[in-house]
Amino acid sequence: MHAKGRRPFAAISCILLVLSAGLTGWRYTAEPGAYYAPSGEEADLTQLLQKEKPDDGVYRTLLAQAGLGRPAVDALWDAPDGKQEILRLQAAYFASPHFLCQPNSPISFEERVTGAAGEEARSTDIVGIQAGDILLTPCSHTFGWRNGHAALVVDPVGRRTLESVVLGSKSSIQDLSKWEGYPQFAVLRLRDASMATRAQAAAWAMQHLVGIPYDFTVGVLHPKQPGETGITGTQCAHLVWLAYKAAGYDIDSNGGRVVLPRDIARSPLLEVVQVYGVDPSLLPQ
């Protein structure tokens, strides 16, 4: 009886030991893919920024040199000190960040930018955001699988997002500043849609998607599209997808049963506002 009673405990201990060893291993081996340096050399933008208005060449250059998409360039171009802000963002874009991989749940990890003394730091500033903008990063992984993370901007003035964060939590309001601590992120926006339409998606999310339990099985064990029972579970990309599906836009690029951050990143319905540490050619143009 005594020996038999020890078997379940021993089995559980063995499983926990294996998981611990695996997680410790990923702590040191999962960093590849967390950051991509700009492909070109840092250029002198002095003459380019003297133009009265940005043209297609300016937009292409500033995407490659500062990670700024057309909406962000337009927001900064005529703003007070906007040109200086562009130069500051260019410097940050070419500064290779130091980052560490750390746990954010019992089974998952994420990379965070750190300073020289190991304290948390920022990769760059996120600029020109509006309600309904979408944030994506691959800097979240489970046992080496870069499932990534997604969020929806719901309050650009207060710099607040709505996110389904990790297993065991409920979707909640988060601070945008945490996204400035990832070594790789993208800010995307619904293309050719009014500000009111995008704000409507954010408002719907605030009304229907706050406090929803995290469910990574949505689309597999539970329906992707909620039925009469309502929304009983969600995950990060699914939450963003639901907000825009309710507004009449399907931003899941492959229309599969499960929507992932990478599926949203490839949606032709979206355009780039800003990127950092990512190859812009992999995102909507």
Short mmCIF file of C-alpha atoms in Angstrom, two decimals:
data_model
loop_
_atom_site.label_atom_id
_atom_site.label_comp_id
_atom_site.label_asym_id
_atom_site.label_seq_id
_atom_site.Cartn_x
_atom_site.Cartn_y
_atom_site.Cartn_z
CA MET A 1 0.00 0.00 0.00
CA HIS A 2 2.76 2.40 0.92
CA ALA A 3 4.74 1.67 -2.26
CA LYS A 4 1.66 1.88 -4.47
CA GLY A 5 0.65 5.16 -2.86
CA ARG A 6 4.02 6.63 -3.79
CA ARG A 7 3.69 5.82 -7.49
CA PRO A 8 1.33 8.67 -8.48
CA PHE A 9 3.48 11.10 -6.53
CA ALA A 10 6.62 9.81 -8.17
CA ALA A 11 5.05 10.02 -11.61
CA ILE A 12 3.89 13.59 -11.01
CA SER A 13 7.33 14.52 -9.69
CA CYS A 14 8.95 13.05 -12.79
CA ILE A 15 6.63 14.99 -15.08
CA LEU A 16 7.28 18.22 -13.21
CA LEU A 17 11.04 17.60 -13.40
CA VAL A 18 10.87 17.07 -17.16
CA LEU A 19 8.74 20.20 -17.62
CA SER A 20 11.09 22.21 -15.44
CA ALA A 21 14.11 21.03 -17.41
CA GLY A 22 12.36 21.77 -20.68
CA LEU A 23 11.32 25.24 -19.60
CA THR A 24 14.81 25.99 -18.33
CA GLY A 25 16.22 24.91 -21.68
CA TRP A 26 13.83 27.12 -23.62
CA ARG A 27 14.81 30.00 -21.31
CA TYR A 28 18.17 30.01 -23.07
CA THR A 29 17.39 28.68 -26.55
CA ALA A 30 14.20 30.45 -27.63
CA GLU A 31 15.66 33.90 -28.33
CA PRO A 32 16.31 33.40 -32.08
CA GLY A 33 13.53 35.08 -34.00
CA ALA A 34 12.80 37.64 -31.29
CA TYR A 35 14.52 40.51 -33.15
CA TYR A 36 15.63 41.25 -36.71
CA ALA A 37 18.04 44.08 -37.39
CA PRO A 38 17.29 46.47 -40.27
CA SER A 39 18.58 45.07 -43.55
CA GLY A 40 20.20 48.29 -44.80
CA GLU A 41 22.57 50.92 -43.47
CA GLU A 42 21.41 53.91 -41.44
CA ALA A 43 21.03 56.83 -43.86
CA ASP A 44 21.18 60.60 -43.53
CA LEU A 45 17.56 61.81 -43.69
CA THR A 46 18.32 65.53 -43.58
CA GLN A 47 17.40 66.37 -47.18
CA LEU A 48 14.47 63.99 -47.29
CA LEU A 49 12.87 65.64 -44.25
CA GLN A 50 13.10 69.04 -45.91
CA LYS A 51 10.43 68.13 -48.45
CA GLU A 52 7.15 69.96 -48.10
CA LYS A 53 5.07 66.80 -48.25
CA PRO A 54 6.00 63.11 -48.15
CA ASP A 55 5.76 61.20 -51.43
CA ASP A 56 5.92 57.47 -52.17
CA GLY A 57 9.71 57.52 -52.00
CA VAL A 58 9.65 59.19 -48.60
CA TYR A 59 7.17 56.64 -47.27
CA ARG A 60 9.31 53.74 -48.49
CA THR A 61 12.46 55.23 -47.03
CA LEU A 62 10.98 55.98 -43.62
CA LEU A 63 9.53 52.50 -43.36
CA ALA A 64 12.98 51.04 -44.02
CA GLN A 65 14.86 53.63 -41.95
CA ALA A 66 12.58 54.23 -38.96
CA GLY A 67 9.93 51.52 -39.10
CA LEU A 68 7.24 54.13 -39.76
CA GLY A 69 4.29 53.32 -42.01
CA ARG A 70 2.31 55.91 -43.95
CA PRO A 71 -0.14 56.72 -41.10
CA ALA A 72 2.70 57.37 -38.63
CA VAL A 73 4.64 59.49 -41.13
CA ASP A 74 1.53 61.59 -41.84
CA ALA A 75 0.92 62.06 -38.11
CA LEU A 76 4.49 63.27 -37.51
CA TRP A 77 5.31 65.20 -40.70
CA ASP A 78 3.63 68.53 -39.80
CA ALA A 79 3.57 68.05 -36.03
CA PRO A 80 5.67 70.32 -33.80
CA ASP A 81 9.11 68.74 -33.56
CA GLY A 82 7.78 65.89 -35.71
CA LYS A 83 10.88 65.77 -37.92
CA GLN A 84 13.11 65.54 -34.84
CA GLU A 85 10.90 62.74 -33.57
CA ILE A 86 11.41 60.87 -36.84
CA LEU A 87 15.17 61.18 -36.46
CA ARG A 88 14.97 59.96 -32.87
CA LEU A 89 12.88 56.98 -33.95
CA GLN A 90 15.40 56.23 -36.70
CA ALA A 91 18.20 56.12 -34.14
CA ALA A 92 16.18 53.74 -31.95
CA TYR A 93 15.31 51.61 -34.99
CA PHE A 94 18.99 50.99 -35.73
CA ALA A 95 20.03 50.51 -32.10
CA SER A 96 20.24 46.76 -31.51
CA PRO A 97 18.48 46.16 -28.19
CA HIS A 98 19.64 43.87 -25.44
CA PHE A 99 16.88 41.55 -24.31
CA LEU A 100 16.24 38.58 -22.08
CA CYS A 101 13.77 35.71 -22.21
CA GLN A 102 11.65 35.37 -19.09
CA PRO A 103 8.57 33.39 -17.99
CA ASN A 104 5.15 35.05 -18.15
CA SER A 105 3.17 31.96 -17.14
CA PRO A 106 3.96 28.42 -15.92
CA ILE A 107 4.29 27.22 -19.53
CA SER A 108 5.22 30.27 -21.61
CA PHE A 109 7.97 32.85 -22.01
CA GLU A 110 8.50 36.23 -23.61
CA GLU A 111 11.46 38.41 -24.53
CA ARG A 112 11.80 41.81 -22.89
CA VAL A 113 14.28 44.60 -23.62
CA THR A 114 16.71 45.29 -20.78
CA GLY A 115 19.17 48.03 -19.97
CA ALA A 116 22.86 47.73 -19.19
CA ALA A 117 22.16 46.86 -15.55
CA GLY A 118 19.50 44.32 -16.46
CA GLU A 119 16.53 46.55 -15.66
CA GLU A 120 13.56 46.71 -18.02
CA ALA A 121 13.93 49.23 -20.83
CA ARG A 122 12.15 50.35 -23.99
CA SER A 123 12.96 49.41 -27.55
CA THR A 124 11.38 52.58 -28.97
CA ASP A 125 8.30 54.79 -28.64
CA ILE A 126 5.02 53.79 -30.26
CA VAL A 127 3.61 56.82 -32.07
CA GLY A 128 0.47 57.92 -33.87
CA ILE A 129 -1.83 55.26 -32.42
CA GLN A 130 -5.62 55.41 -32.74
CA ALA A 131 -8.50 53.41 -31.28
CA GLY A 132 -8.79 50.06 -33.02
CA ASP A 133 -5.12 49.77 -33.92
CA ILE A 134 -3.72 46.26 -33.62
CA LEU A 135 -0.47 45.32 -31.86
CA LEU A 136 1.38 42.11 -32.71
CA THR A 137 4.62 40.53 -31.53
CA PRO A 138 6.26 37.11 -31.95
CA CYS A 139 8.07 37.60 -28.62
CA SER A 140 5.84 35.14 -26.82
CA HIS A 141 6.45 31.42 -27.05
CA THR A 142 5.45 28.13 -25.46
CA PHE A 143 8.04 25.34 -25.46
CA GLY A 144 9.83 27.05 -28.35
CA TRP A 145 6.72 27.56 -30.50
CA ARG A 146 6.43 31.26 -31.25
CA ASN A 147 2.68 31.58 -30.96
CA GLY A 148 3.10 35.33 -30.48
CA HIS A 149 0.79 37.85 -28.86
CA ALA A 150 -1.81 40.38 -30.03
CA ALA A 151 -3.69 43.32 -28.53
CA LEU A 152 -6.27 45.94 -29.48
CA VAL A 153 -5.84 49.65 -28.72
CA VAL A 154 -9.00 50.82 -26.95
CA ASP A 155 -7.86 54.15 -25.48
CA PRO A 156 -5.11 55.92 -27.43
CA VAL A 157 -5.13 59.00 -25.17
CA GLY A 158 -4.72 56.94 -22.01
CA ARG A 159 -2.49 54.49 -23.92
CA ARG A 160 -4.59 51.46 -22.99
CA THR A 161 -5.04 48.14 -24.74
CA LEU A 162 -7.40 45.21 -24.35
CA GLU A 163 -5.68 41.84 -24.24
CA SER A 164 -6.19 38.19 -23.51
CA VAL A 165 -2.82 37.59 -21.93
CA VAL A 166 -2.07 34.10 -20.59
CA LEU A 167 -3.69 30.83 -19.61
CA GLY A 168 -5.54 31.15 -16.32
CA SER A 169 -6.34 34.85 -16.75
CA LYS A 170 -9.26 36.85 -18.11
CA SER A 171 -9.04 39.47 -20.83
CA SER A 172 -8.29 42.86 -19.32
CA ILE A 173 -7.13 46.41 -19.89
CA GLN A 174 -3.36 46.70 -20.16
CA ASP A 175 -0.85 49.53 -20.52
CA LEU A 176 0.50 50.21 -24.00
CA SER A 177 3.94 50.94 -22.57
CA LYS A 178 4.62 47.23 -22.11
CA TRP A 179 4.64 46.89 -25.92
CA GLU A 180 7.52 49.36 -26.06
CA GLY A 181 9.52 46.80 -24.09
CA TYR A 182 9.35 44.07 -26.74
CA PRO A 183 12.38 43.68 -29.05
CA GLN A 184 9.95 43.10 -31.94
CA PHE A 185 6.45 44.40 -32.57
CA ALA A 186 4.13 45.70 -35.28
CA VAL A 187 1.30 48.21 -35.11
CA LEU A 188 -1.29 47.63 -37.84
CA ARG A 189 -4.45 49.51 -38.83
CA LEU A 190 -7.56 48.64 -40.81
CA ARG A 191 -6.85 49.94 -44.31
CA ASP A 192 -9.17 52.46 -46.02
CA ALA A 193 -11.57 52.56 -43.08
CA SER A 194 -12.73 55.64 -41.20
CA MET A 195 -11.54 56.46 -37.72
CA ALA A 196 -15.14 56.02 -36.58
CA THR A 197 -15.26 52.46 -37.93
CA ARG A 198 -12.07 51.50 -36.13
CA ALA A 199 -13.24 53.18 -32.93
CA GLN A 200 -16.48 51.21 -33.23
CA ALA A 201 -14.53 47.94 -33.20
CA ALA A 202 -12.66 49.08 -30.08
CA ALA A 203 -15.89 50.17 -28.36
CA TRP A 204 -17.56 46.83 -29.16
CA ALA A 205 -14.58 45.01 -27.69
CA MET A 206 -14.82 47.07 -24.50
CA GLN A 207 -18.48 46.17 -24.19
CA HIS A 208 -18.26 42.46 -25.02
CA LEU A 209 -14.68 41.21 -24.58
CA VAL A 210 -13.54 42.38 -21.15
CA GLY A 211 -13.28 39.69 -18.48
CA ILE A 212 -13.46 36.71 -20.85
CA PRO A 213 -11.51 33.61 -19.68
CA TYR A 214 -8.42 32.68 -21.67
CA ASP A 215 -9.10 29.65 -23.88
CA PHE A 216 -6.39 28.42 -26.26
CA THR A 217 -8.79 25.78 -27.64
CA VAL A 218 -11.06 28.33 -29.34
CA GLY A 219 -11.60 27.08 -32.89
CA VAL A 220 -10.69 23.50 -31.96
CA LEU A 221 -12.70 22.38 -28.94
CA HIS A 222 -14.90 25.46 -28.93
CA PRO A 223 -16.33 27.37 -31.91
CA LYS A 224 -14.33 30.23 -33.39
CA GLN A 225 -17.53 32.21 -33.97
CA PRO A 226 -19.64 32.45 -30.79
CA GLY A 227 -23.13 31.01 -30.94
CA GLU A 228 -26.21 31.59 -28.84
CA THR A 229 -24.29 30.88 -25.65
CA GLY A 230 -22.16 33.96 -26.24
CA ILE A 231 -18.41 34.40 -25.84
CA THR A 232 -17.22 31.94 -23.21
CA GLY A 233 -13.52 31.99 -23.97
CA THR A 234 -10.93 33.70 -26.13
CA GLN A 235 -7.20 34.11 -26.75
CA CYS A 236 -5.16 37.12 -27.84
CA ALA A 237 -5.55 36.96 -31.62
CA HIS A 238 -9.09 35.62 -31.38
CA LEU A 239 -10.08 38.65 -29.28
CA VAL A 240 -8.77 41.07 -31.92
CA TRP A 241 -10.40 39.05 -34.69
CA LEU A 242 -13.78 39.06 -32.87
CA ALA A 243 -13.71 42.85 -32.49
CA TYR A 244 -13.31 43.38 -36.22
CA LYS A 245 -15.58 40.51 -37.22
CA ALA A 246 -18.35 42.26 -35.30
CA ALA A 247 -17.63 45.38 -37.37
CA GLY A 248 -17.89 43.37 -40.62
CA TYR A 249 -14.20 42.71 -41.31
CA ASP A 250 -12.56 39.28 -41.30
CA ILE A 251 -8.87 39.94 -40.62
CA ASP A 252 -7.91 36.25 -40.40
CA SER A 253 -5.83 36.01 -43.57
CA ASN A 254 -6.25 32.26 -44.06
CA GLY A 255 -9.75 31.84 -42.62
CA GLY A 256 -8.73 28.76 -40.64
CA ARG A 257 -10.43 27.33 -37.61
CA VAL A 258 -7.83 28.93 -35.34
CA VAL A 259 -6.68 32.54 -35.73
CA LEU A 260 -3.09 33.31 -34.74
CA PRO A 261 -1.17 36.60 -34.55
CA ARG A 262 0.70 35.68 -37.75
CA ASP A 263 -2.64 35.21 -39.56
CA ILE A 264 -3.63 38.77 -38.64
CA ALA A 265 -0.18 40.10 -39.62
CA ARG A 266 -0.69 38.80 -43.17
CA SER A 267 -4.18 40.24 -43.65
CA PRO A 268 -4.47 42.40 -46.79
CA LEU A 269 -7.13 44.43 -44.96
CA LEU A 270 -4.46 45.97 -42.75
CA GLU A 271 -1.64 48.45 -43.22
CA VAL A 272 1.52 49.18 -41.24
CA VAL A 273 1.54 52.05 -38.76
CA GLN A 274 4.87 51.19 -37.16
CA VAL A 275 7.25 48.26 -36.83
CA TYR A 276 10.33 47.55 -34.76
CA GLY A 277 12.73 44.65 -35.01
CA VAL A 278 10.74 43.03 -37.83
CA ASP A 279 11.19 42.69 -41.58
CA PRO A 280 8.57 45.09 -43.05
CA SER A 281 8.36 42.96 -46.20
CA LEU A 282 6.64 40.25 -44.14
CA LEU A 283 3.77 42.59 -43.28
CA PRO A 284 0.97 44.24 -45.31
CA GLN A 285 2.33 46.85 -47.71
#
